[in-house]
XYZ file of C-alpha atoms in Angstrom:
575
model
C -13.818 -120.593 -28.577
C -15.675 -122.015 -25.263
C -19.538 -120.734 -24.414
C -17.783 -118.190 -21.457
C -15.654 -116.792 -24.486
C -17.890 -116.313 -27.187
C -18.221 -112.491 -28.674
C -22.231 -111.504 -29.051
C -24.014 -108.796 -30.172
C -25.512 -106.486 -27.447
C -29.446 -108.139 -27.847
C -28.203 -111.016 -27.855
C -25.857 -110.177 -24.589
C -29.626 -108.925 -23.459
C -31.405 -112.080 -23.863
C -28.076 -114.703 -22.796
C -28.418 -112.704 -19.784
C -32.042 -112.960 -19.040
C -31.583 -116.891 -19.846
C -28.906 -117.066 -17.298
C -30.437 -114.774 -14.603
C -33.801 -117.810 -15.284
C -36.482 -115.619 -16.242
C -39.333 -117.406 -18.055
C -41.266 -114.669 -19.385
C -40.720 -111.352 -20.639
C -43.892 -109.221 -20.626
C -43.880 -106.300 -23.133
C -44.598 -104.262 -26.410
C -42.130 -103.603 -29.432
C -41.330 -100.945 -30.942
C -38.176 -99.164 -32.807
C -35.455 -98.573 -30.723
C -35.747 -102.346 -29.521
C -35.790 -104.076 -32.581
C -32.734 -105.182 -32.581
C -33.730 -107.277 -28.867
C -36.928 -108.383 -30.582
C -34.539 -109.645 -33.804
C -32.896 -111.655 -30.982
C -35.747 -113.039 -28.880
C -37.461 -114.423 -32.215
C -33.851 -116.881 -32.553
C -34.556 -118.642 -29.060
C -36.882 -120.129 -27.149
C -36.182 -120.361 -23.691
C -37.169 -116.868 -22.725
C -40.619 -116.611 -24.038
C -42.421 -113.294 -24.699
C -45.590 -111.607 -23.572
C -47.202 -109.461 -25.752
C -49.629 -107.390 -23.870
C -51.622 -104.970 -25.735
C -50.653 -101.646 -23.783
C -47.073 -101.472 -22.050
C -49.146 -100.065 -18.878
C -50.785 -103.826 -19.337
C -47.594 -105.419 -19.566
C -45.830 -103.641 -16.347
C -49.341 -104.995 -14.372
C -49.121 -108.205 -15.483
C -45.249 -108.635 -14.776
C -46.170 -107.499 -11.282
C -48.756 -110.001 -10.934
C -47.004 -112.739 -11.586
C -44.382 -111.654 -9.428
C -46.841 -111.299 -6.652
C -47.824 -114.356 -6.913
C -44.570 -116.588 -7.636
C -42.370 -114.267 -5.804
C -40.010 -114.212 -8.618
C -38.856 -111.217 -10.688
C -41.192 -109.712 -12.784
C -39.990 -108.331 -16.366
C -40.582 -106.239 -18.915
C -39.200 -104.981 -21.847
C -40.877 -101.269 -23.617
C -39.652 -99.046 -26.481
C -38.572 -95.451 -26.034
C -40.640 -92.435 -25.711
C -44.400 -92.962 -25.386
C -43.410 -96.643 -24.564
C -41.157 -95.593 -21.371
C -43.787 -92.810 -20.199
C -46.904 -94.955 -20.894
C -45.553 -97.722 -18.287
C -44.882 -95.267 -15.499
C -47.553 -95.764 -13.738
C -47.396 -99.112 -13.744
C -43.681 -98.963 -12.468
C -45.106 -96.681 -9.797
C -47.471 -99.235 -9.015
C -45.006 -101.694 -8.337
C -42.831 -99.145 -6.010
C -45.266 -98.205 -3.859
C -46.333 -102.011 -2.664
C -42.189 -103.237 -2.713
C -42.657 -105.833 -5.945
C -38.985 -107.046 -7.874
C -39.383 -106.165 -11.418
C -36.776 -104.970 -13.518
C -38.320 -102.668 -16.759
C -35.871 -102.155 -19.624
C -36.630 -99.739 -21.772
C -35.626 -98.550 -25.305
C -33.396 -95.859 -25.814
C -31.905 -93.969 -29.041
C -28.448 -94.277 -29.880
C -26.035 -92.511 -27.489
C -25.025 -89.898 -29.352
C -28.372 -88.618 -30.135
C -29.805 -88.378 -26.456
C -30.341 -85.087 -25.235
C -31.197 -83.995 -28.918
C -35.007 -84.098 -29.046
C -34.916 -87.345 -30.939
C -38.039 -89.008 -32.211
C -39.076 -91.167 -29.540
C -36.840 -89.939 -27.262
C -37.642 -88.944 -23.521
C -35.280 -89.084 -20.269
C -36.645 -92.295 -18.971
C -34.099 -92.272 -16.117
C -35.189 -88.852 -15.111
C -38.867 -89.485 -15.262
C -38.709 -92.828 -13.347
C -35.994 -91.836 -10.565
C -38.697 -91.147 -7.988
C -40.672 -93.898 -8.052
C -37.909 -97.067 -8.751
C -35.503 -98.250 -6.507
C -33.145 -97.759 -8.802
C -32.093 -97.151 -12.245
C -29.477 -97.563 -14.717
C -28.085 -96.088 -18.161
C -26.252 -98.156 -20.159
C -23.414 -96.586 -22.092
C -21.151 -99.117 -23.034
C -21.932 -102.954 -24.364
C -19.357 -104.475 -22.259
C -21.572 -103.257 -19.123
C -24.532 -104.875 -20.110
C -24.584 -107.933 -18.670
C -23.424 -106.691 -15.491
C -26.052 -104.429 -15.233
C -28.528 -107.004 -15.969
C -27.122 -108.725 -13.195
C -27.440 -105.975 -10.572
C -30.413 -104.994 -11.347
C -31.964 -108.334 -10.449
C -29.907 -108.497 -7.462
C -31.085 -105.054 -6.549
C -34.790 -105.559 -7.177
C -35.291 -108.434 -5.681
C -33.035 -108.219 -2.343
C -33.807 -106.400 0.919
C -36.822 -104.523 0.756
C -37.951 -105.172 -3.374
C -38.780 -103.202 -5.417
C -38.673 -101.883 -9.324
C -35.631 -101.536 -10.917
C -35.213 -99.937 -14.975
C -32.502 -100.352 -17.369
C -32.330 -98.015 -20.095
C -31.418 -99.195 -23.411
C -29.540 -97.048 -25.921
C -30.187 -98.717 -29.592
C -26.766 -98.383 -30.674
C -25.473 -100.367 -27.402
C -27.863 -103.400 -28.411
C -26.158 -103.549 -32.025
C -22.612 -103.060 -30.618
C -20.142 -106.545 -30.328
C -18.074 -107.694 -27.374
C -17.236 -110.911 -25.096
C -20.276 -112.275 -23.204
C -19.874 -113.182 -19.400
C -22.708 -113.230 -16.976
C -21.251 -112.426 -13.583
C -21.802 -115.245 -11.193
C -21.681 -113.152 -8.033
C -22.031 -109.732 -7.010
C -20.170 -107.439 -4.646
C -21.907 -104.291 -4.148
C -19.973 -102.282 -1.418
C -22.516 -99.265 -1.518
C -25.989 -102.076 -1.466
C -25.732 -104.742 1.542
C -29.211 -104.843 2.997
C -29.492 -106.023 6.474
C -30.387 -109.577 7.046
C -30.232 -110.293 10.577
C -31.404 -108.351 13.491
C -29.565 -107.043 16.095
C -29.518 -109.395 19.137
C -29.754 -107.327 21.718
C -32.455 -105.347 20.101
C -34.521 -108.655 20.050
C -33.879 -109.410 23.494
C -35.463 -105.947 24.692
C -38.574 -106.617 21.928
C -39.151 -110.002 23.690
C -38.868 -108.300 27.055
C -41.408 -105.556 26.123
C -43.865 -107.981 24.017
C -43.972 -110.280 27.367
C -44.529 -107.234 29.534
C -47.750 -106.380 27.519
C -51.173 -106.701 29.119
C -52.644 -105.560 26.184
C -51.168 -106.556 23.367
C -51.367 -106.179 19.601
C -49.621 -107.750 16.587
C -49.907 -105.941 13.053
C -48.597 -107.614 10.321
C -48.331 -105.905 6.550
C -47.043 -106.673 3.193
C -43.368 -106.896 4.422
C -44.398 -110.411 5.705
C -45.314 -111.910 2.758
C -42.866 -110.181 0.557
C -40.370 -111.440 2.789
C -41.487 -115.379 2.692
C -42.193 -115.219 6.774
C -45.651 -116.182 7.090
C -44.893 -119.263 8.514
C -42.641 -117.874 10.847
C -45.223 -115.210 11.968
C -48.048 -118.081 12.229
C -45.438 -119.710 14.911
C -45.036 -116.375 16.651
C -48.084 -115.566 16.771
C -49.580 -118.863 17.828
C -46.588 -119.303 20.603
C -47.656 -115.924 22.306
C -51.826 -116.269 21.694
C -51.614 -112.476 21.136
C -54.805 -111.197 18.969
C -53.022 -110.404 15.333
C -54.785 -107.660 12.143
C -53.154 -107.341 8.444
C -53.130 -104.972 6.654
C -54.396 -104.508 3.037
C -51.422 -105.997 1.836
C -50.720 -107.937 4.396
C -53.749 -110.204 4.281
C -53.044 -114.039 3.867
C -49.765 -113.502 5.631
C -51.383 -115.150 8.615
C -54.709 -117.433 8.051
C -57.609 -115.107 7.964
C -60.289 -118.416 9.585
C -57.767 -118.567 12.887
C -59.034 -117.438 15.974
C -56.560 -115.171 16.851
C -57.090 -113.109 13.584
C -59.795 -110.132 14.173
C -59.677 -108.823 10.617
C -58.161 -106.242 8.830
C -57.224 -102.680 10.293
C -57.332 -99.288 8.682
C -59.963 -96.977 7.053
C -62.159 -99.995 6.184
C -60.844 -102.620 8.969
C -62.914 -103.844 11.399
C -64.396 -102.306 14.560
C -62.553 -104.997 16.531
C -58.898 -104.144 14.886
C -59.508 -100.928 15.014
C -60.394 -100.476 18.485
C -57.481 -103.083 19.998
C -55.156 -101.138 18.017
C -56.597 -97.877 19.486
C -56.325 -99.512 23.346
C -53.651 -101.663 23.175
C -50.300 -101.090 25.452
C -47.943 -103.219 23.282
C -47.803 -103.180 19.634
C -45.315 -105.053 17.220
C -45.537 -104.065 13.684
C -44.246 -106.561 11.494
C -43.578 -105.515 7.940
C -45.530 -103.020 7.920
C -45.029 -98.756 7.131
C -47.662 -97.198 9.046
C -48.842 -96.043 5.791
C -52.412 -92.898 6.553
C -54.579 -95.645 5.227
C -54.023 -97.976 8.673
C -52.984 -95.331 11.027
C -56.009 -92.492 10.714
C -55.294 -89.146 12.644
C -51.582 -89.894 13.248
C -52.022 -87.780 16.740
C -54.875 -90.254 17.201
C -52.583 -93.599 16.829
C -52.227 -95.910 19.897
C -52.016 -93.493 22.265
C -51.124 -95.999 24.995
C -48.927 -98.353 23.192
C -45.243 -99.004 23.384
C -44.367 -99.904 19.831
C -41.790 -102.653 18.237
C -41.279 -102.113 14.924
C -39.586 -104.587 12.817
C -38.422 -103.870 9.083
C -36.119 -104.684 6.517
C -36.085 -100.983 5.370
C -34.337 -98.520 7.544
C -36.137 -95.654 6.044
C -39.119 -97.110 7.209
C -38.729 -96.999 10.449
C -39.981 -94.339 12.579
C -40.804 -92.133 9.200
C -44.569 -92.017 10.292
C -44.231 -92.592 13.581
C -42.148 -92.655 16.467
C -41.191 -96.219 17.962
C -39.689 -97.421 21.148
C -37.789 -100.137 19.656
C -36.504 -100.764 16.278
C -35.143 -103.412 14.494
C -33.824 -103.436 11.028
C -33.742 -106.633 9.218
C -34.837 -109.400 7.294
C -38.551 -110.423 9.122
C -38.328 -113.987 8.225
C -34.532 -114.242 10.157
C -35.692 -111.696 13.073
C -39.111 -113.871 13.721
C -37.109 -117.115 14.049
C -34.826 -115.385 16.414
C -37.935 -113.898 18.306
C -38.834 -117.532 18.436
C -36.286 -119.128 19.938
C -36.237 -116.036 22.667
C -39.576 -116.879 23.543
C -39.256 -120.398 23.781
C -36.949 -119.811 26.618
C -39.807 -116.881 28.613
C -43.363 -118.003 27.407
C -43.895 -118.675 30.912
C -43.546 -114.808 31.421
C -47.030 -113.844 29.921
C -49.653 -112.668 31.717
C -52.163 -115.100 31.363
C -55.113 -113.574 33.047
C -54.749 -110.360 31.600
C -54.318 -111.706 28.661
C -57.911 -113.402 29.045
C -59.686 -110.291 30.056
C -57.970 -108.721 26.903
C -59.703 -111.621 24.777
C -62.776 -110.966 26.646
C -62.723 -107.117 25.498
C -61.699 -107.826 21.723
C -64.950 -110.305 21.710
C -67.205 -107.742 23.258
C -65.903 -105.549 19.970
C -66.501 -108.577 17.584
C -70.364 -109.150 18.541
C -71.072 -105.626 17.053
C -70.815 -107.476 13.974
C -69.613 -104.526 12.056
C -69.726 -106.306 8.547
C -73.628 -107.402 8.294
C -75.457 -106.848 5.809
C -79.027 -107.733 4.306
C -78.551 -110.914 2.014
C -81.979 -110.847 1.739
C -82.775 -108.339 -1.169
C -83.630 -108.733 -4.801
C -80.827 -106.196 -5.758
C -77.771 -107.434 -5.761
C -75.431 -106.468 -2.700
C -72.093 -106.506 -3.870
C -70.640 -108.190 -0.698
C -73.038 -111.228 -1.191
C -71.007 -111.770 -4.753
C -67.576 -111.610 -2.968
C -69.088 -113.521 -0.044
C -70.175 -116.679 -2.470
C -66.968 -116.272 -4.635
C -65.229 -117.722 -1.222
C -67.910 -120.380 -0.533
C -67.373 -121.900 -4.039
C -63.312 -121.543 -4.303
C -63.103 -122.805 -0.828
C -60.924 -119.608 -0.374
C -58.486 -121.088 -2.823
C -58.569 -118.719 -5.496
C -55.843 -116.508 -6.544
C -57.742 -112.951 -6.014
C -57.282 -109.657 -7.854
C -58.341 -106.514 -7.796
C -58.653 -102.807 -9.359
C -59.109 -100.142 -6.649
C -62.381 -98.869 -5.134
C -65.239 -100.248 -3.117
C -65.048 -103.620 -4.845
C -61.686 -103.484 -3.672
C -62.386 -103.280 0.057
C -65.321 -105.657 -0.161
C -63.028 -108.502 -1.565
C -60.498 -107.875 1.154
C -63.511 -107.950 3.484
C -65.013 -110.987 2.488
C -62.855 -113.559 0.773
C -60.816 -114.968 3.495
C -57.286 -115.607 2.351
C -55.227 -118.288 4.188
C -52.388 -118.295 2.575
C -49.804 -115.548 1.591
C -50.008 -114.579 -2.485
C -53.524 -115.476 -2.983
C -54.460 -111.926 -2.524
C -53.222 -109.411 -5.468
C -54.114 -105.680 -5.339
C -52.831 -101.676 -6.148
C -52.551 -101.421 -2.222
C -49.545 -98.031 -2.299
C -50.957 -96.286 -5.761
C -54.295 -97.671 -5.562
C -54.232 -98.178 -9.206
C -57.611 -98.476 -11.465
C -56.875 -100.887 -14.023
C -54.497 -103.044 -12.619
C -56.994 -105.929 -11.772
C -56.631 -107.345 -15.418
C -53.469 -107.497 -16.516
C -52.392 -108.750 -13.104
C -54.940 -111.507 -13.308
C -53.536 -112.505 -16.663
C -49.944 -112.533 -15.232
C -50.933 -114.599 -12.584
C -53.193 -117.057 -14.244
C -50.038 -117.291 -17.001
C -47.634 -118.116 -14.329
C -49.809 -121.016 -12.438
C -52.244 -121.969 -15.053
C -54.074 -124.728 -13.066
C -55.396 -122.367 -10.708
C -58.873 -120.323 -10.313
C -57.745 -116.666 -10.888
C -60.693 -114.349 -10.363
C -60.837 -110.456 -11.261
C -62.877 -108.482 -8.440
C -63.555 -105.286 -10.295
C -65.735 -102.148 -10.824
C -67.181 -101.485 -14.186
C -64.931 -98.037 -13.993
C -61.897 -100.075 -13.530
C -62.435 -102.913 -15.906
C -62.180 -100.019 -18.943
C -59.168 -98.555 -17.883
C -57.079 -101.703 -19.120
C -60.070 -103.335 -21.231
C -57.857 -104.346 -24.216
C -55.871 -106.999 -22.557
C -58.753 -109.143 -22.913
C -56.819 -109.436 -26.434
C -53.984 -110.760 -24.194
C -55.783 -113.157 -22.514
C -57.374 -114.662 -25.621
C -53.894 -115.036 -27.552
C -52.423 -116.920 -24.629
C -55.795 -119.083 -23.508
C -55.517 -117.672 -19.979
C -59.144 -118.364 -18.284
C -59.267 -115.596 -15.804
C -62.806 -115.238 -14.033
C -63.981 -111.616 -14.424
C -66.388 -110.479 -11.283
C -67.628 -106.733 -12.367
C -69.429 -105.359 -9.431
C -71.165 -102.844 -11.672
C -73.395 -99.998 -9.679
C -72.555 -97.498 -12.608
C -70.975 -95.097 -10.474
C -66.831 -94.819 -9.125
C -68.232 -96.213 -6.319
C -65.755 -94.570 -3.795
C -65.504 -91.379 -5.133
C -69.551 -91.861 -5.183
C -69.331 -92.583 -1.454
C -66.719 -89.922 -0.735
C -69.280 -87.554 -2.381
C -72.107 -88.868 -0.283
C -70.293 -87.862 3.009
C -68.192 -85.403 2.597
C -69.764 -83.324 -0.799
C -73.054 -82.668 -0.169
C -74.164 -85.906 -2.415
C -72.773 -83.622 -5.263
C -71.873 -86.547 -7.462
C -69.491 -84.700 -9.640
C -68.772 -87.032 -12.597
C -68.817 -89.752 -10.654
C -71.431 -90.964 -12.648
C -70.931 -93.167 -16.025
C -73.942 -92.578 -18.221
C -72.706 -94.419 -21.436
C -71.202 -97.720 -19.786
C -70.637 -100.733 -22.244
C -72.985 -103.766 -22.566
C -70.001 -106.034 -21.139
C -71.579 -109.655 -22.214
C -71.646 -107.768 -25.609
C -67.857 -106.289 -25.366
C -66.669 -110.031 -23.455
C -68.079 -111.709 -26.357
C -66.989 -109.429 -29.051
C -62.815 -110.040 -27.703
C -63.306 -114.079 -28.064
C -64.553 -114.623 -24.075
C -67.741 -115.595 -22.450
C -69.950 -112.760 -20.906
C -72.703 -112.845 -18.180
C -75.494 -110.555 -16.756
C -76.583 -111.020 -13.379
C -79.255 -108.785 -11.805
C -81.240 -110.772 -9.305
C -79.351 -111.891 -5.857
C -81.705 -115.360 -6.590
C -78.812 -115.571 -9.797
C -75.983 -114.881 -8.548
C -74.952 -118.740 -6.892
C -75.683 -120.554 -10.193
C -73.559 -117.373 -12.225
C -70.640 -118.153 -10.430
C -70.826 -122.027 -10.400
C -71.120 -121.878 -14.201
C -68.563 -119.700 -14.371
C -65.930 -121.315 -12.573
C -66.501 -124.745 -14.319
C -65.891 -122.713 -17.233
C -61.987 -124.388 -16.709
C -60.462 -123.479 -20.043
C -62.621 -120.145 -20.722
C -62.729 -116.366 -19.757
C -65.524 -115.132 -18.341
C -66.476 -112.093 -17.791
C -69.917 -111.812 -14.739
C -71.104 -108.341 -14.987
C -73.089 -108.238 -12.187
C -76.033 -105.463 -11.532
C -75.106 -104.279 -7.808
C -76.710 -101.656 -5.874
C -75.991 -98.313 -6.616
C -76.539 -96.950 -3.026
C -74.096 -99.327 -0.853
C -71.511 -97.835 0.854
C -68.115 -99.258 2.357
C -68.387 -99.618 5.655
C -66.917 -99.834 8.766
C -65.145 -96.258 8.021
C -62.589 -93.661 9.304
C -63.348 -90.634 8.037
C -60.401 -87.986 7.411
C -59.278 -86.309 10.316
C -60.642 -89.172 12.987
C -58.711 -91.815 14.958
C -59.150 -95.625 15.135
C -61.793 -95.336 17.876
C -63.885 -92.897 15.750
C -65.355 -95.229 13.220
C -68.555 -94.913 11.249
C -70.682 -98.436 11.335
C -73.421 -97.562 8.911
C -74.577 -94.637 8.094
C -77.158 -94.617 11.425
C -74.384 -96.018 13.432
C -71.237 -94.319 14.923
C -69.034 -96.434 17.933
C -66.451 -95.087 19.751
């Protein structure tokens, strides 16, 4: 009987497929209704499997590594509390657009909807937060399904796709034959733009006086920084990112003023605010970036190019839209404006520079580097002196957050790995583990909080059992240091459980899962901590670094305020 022929079991249809489809790794946590898949990944070799220590774990680290590689991310859960517990994690994914395809466990068929141990409607509970989902009732649809759900996560704009697996269907024979195409009629994303919706974006983006490129997460899921770098470079147009965005074009060019939003700088901010052109590039307008939504670029014109229909115009209203693929719909931009550079205004154009560097001198990310308590920007600050700004960078979510996409200076798209949609505490981990298993020659460093680094604390097991020598940076002020500073400003300073008052000793708790673990407390130590560290090549380590308790994110747009109405230090409002 040839290979093409040959009549498998449904696990083992399961893992021929996931060999065929090239997956490398398969990120999960066993349990009973997937036995029979475990039975079947123990006979092979060629997909290997990651055993994380918490299926919430193994969803973050299969979406770091896909970050990262831009391949597929995978994992593989049992029923029941294995399905619910990696929810979040699946939300995680959906809300910042990353390809992973979950399968979980299932009982047999004829015992769903019976309140079967173990059971829960994983399809239900995940339907609003994947991109889609499948249940698989027959065996001789399996490999099919495997199929499309790749196809589906990982085309057009990505996202998280979940396969629920009945037990019975994964113990059930029939023929195996991977499909080696698809034809979807209902799922044909759009690749190219629409020509003469280019031609009137090139018009309009050559008309502008005052112009404004903003540039998100679309960019780099979509492979286009290079094309945007060319674009960008070809017009001399000033160009922000956005959180997830950042890397997509280099961060040390002159034409890059610096992240927008709620903790952007003044000078994004405010060209945003007063410019009279603005191209958004992969990017959703998400409240984060866009303050007051009444507020937003009240003078601009707006080009708004997507891969996601749905996208457009949901948040707000744009002049011209293009739906596709930004990597095909730059290169066409390019060749347009090849043919009209000539048309830009060059002298308004300089008197446009001339404003944005006024905004720059305010310098609106200073701060004293001076004092004996450590300032938890100075750590993030020397992280990117040391790695040359060639470290692969995580984070959880919170001030530490901000401060790394502040201060490390990412050049290059994937470097830069972060809860951006969910804003999820405990991500920074796992996802560092993914990463660092997926390109194991490079510095992967951790920024976290010492509220964050709990939430997912036992996959330090993970990263002992696989020798994966992440670089932990806690910046521990023993507070949630947002909610902290939310409390601060808009509470009174009523620190409501904000507050941890029975924190671990983390060189203690490092040391105790297999790792290396330092305390830093004096600024004087934190240079030499980090050197150490990071020649540290085949260990974990784990910095827990004594920050101060008091600082606060800043620059800042409170709730309710526009662009222009930003908060410089606590003394210091511009507008």
């Amino acid at each position: 009987m040839s290979k093409s022929k040959e009549i498998l079991r449904g696990a083992e249809i399961f893992v021929r497929a996931l060999k065929d489809e090239g997956v490398e790794y398969i990120f999960g946590y066993p349990g009973g209704a997937v036995l029979h898949i475990y039975d079947a990944l123990f006979k092979q070799e060629e997909v290997q499997h990651i055993l994380t220590r918490h299926e919430q774990g193994a969803a973050h680290a299969a979406d770091g590594y896909a970050r990262a590689t831009g391949k597929t991310g995978v994992v593989l859960v049992t029923s029941g509390p294995g399905a619910t517990n990696i929810v979040t994690g699946i939300a995680t994914a959906h809300m910042d657009s990353i390809p992973m395809v979950v399968f979980t466990g299932q009982v047999a068929t004829h015992m769903i909807g019976n309140d079967t141990f173990q059971e829960v409607d994983a399809v239900g509970i995940t339907r609003p937060c994947v991109k889609h989902n499948f249940l698989v009732n027959d065996v001789s649809e399996l490999a099919a399904t495997v199929k499309k759900a790749f196809h589906i996560a990982h085309s057009g704009r990505p996202g998280p796709v979940l396969v629920d697996l009945p037990k019975d269907i994964t113990a059930e024979s029939c023929v195996y034959e991977y499909p080696s195409s698809l034809d979807m009629r209902s799922y044909k994303p759009a690749i190219k733009g629409h020509p003469r919706q280019i031609k009137k974006a090139v018009d309009m983006i050559l008309s502008a006086r005052k112009p404004m490129l903003y540039s998100g997460g679309g960019v780099v899921l979509g492979e286009a920084s290079e094309e945007l770098t060319a674009f960008t470079r070809k017009l001399g147009y000033p160009i922000t990112n956005t959180l997830m965005g950042l890397g997509a074009y280099p961060a040390t060019d002159r034409q890059f003023i610096g992240m927008l939003g709620m903790h952007g700088t003044y000078e994004a901010n405010m060209a945003m605010h007063h410019c009279d052109v603005l191209v958004a590039i992969g990017a959703r307008f998400d409240d984060r970036v866009t303050g007051e939504l009444e507020k937003f670029c009240p003078y601009a014109k707006i080009v708004h190019i997507d891969v996601d229909p749905s996208s457009i115009a949901k948040n707000v209203a744009v002049d011209i839209p293009i739906v596709g693929d930004v990597k095909h719909v730059l290169a066409d931009m390019i060749k347009a404006l090849k043919e009209n550079k000539n048309r830009i205004d060059k002298a308004a154009l300089k008197d446009w520079w001339q404003q944005i560097k006024e905004w720059q001198d305010t310098d609106c990310l200073r701060f004293d580097r001076k004092t004996e308590v450590i300032k938890p920007q100075y750590v993030v600050e020397k992280l990117y002196e040391l790695t040359k700004g060639d470290a692969y960078v995580t984070s959880d979510v919170g001030q530490h957050q901000m401060w790394a996409a502040q201060f490390y200076k990412f050049d290059k798209p994937r470097r830069w790995i972060n809860s951006g949609g969910l804003g999820t505490m405990g991500f920074g981990l796992p996802a560092a583990f993914g990463v660092q298993l997926a390109l194991p020659d490079e510095t992967v460093c951790c920024i976290t909080g010492e509220a964050s680094l709990v939430m997912c604390i036992q996959e330090l097991s993970t990263c002992l059992q696989y020798g994966t020598p992440v670089k932990i940076i806690n910046l521990n002020n023993g507070y949630m240091g947002m909610v902290r500073q939310w409390q601060e400003f808009f509470y009174d300073s009523r620190y409501s459980h904000s507050y941890f008052e029975a924190l671990p000793d983390f060189v203690k708790l490092a040391e105790s899962f297999g790792h290396v673990g330092m305390r830093v407390e004096k600024t004087a130590d934190v240079e030499g901590a980090l050197k150490e560290a990071l020649a540290m090549k085949d260990r974990l380590v784990l910095m827990d670094f004594i920050t101060d308790k008091t600082e606060n994110v800043y620059p800042m747009i409170a709730a309710g305020k526009g662009q222009n109405e930003m908060h410089l230090t606590s003394e210091r409002e511009l507008a």
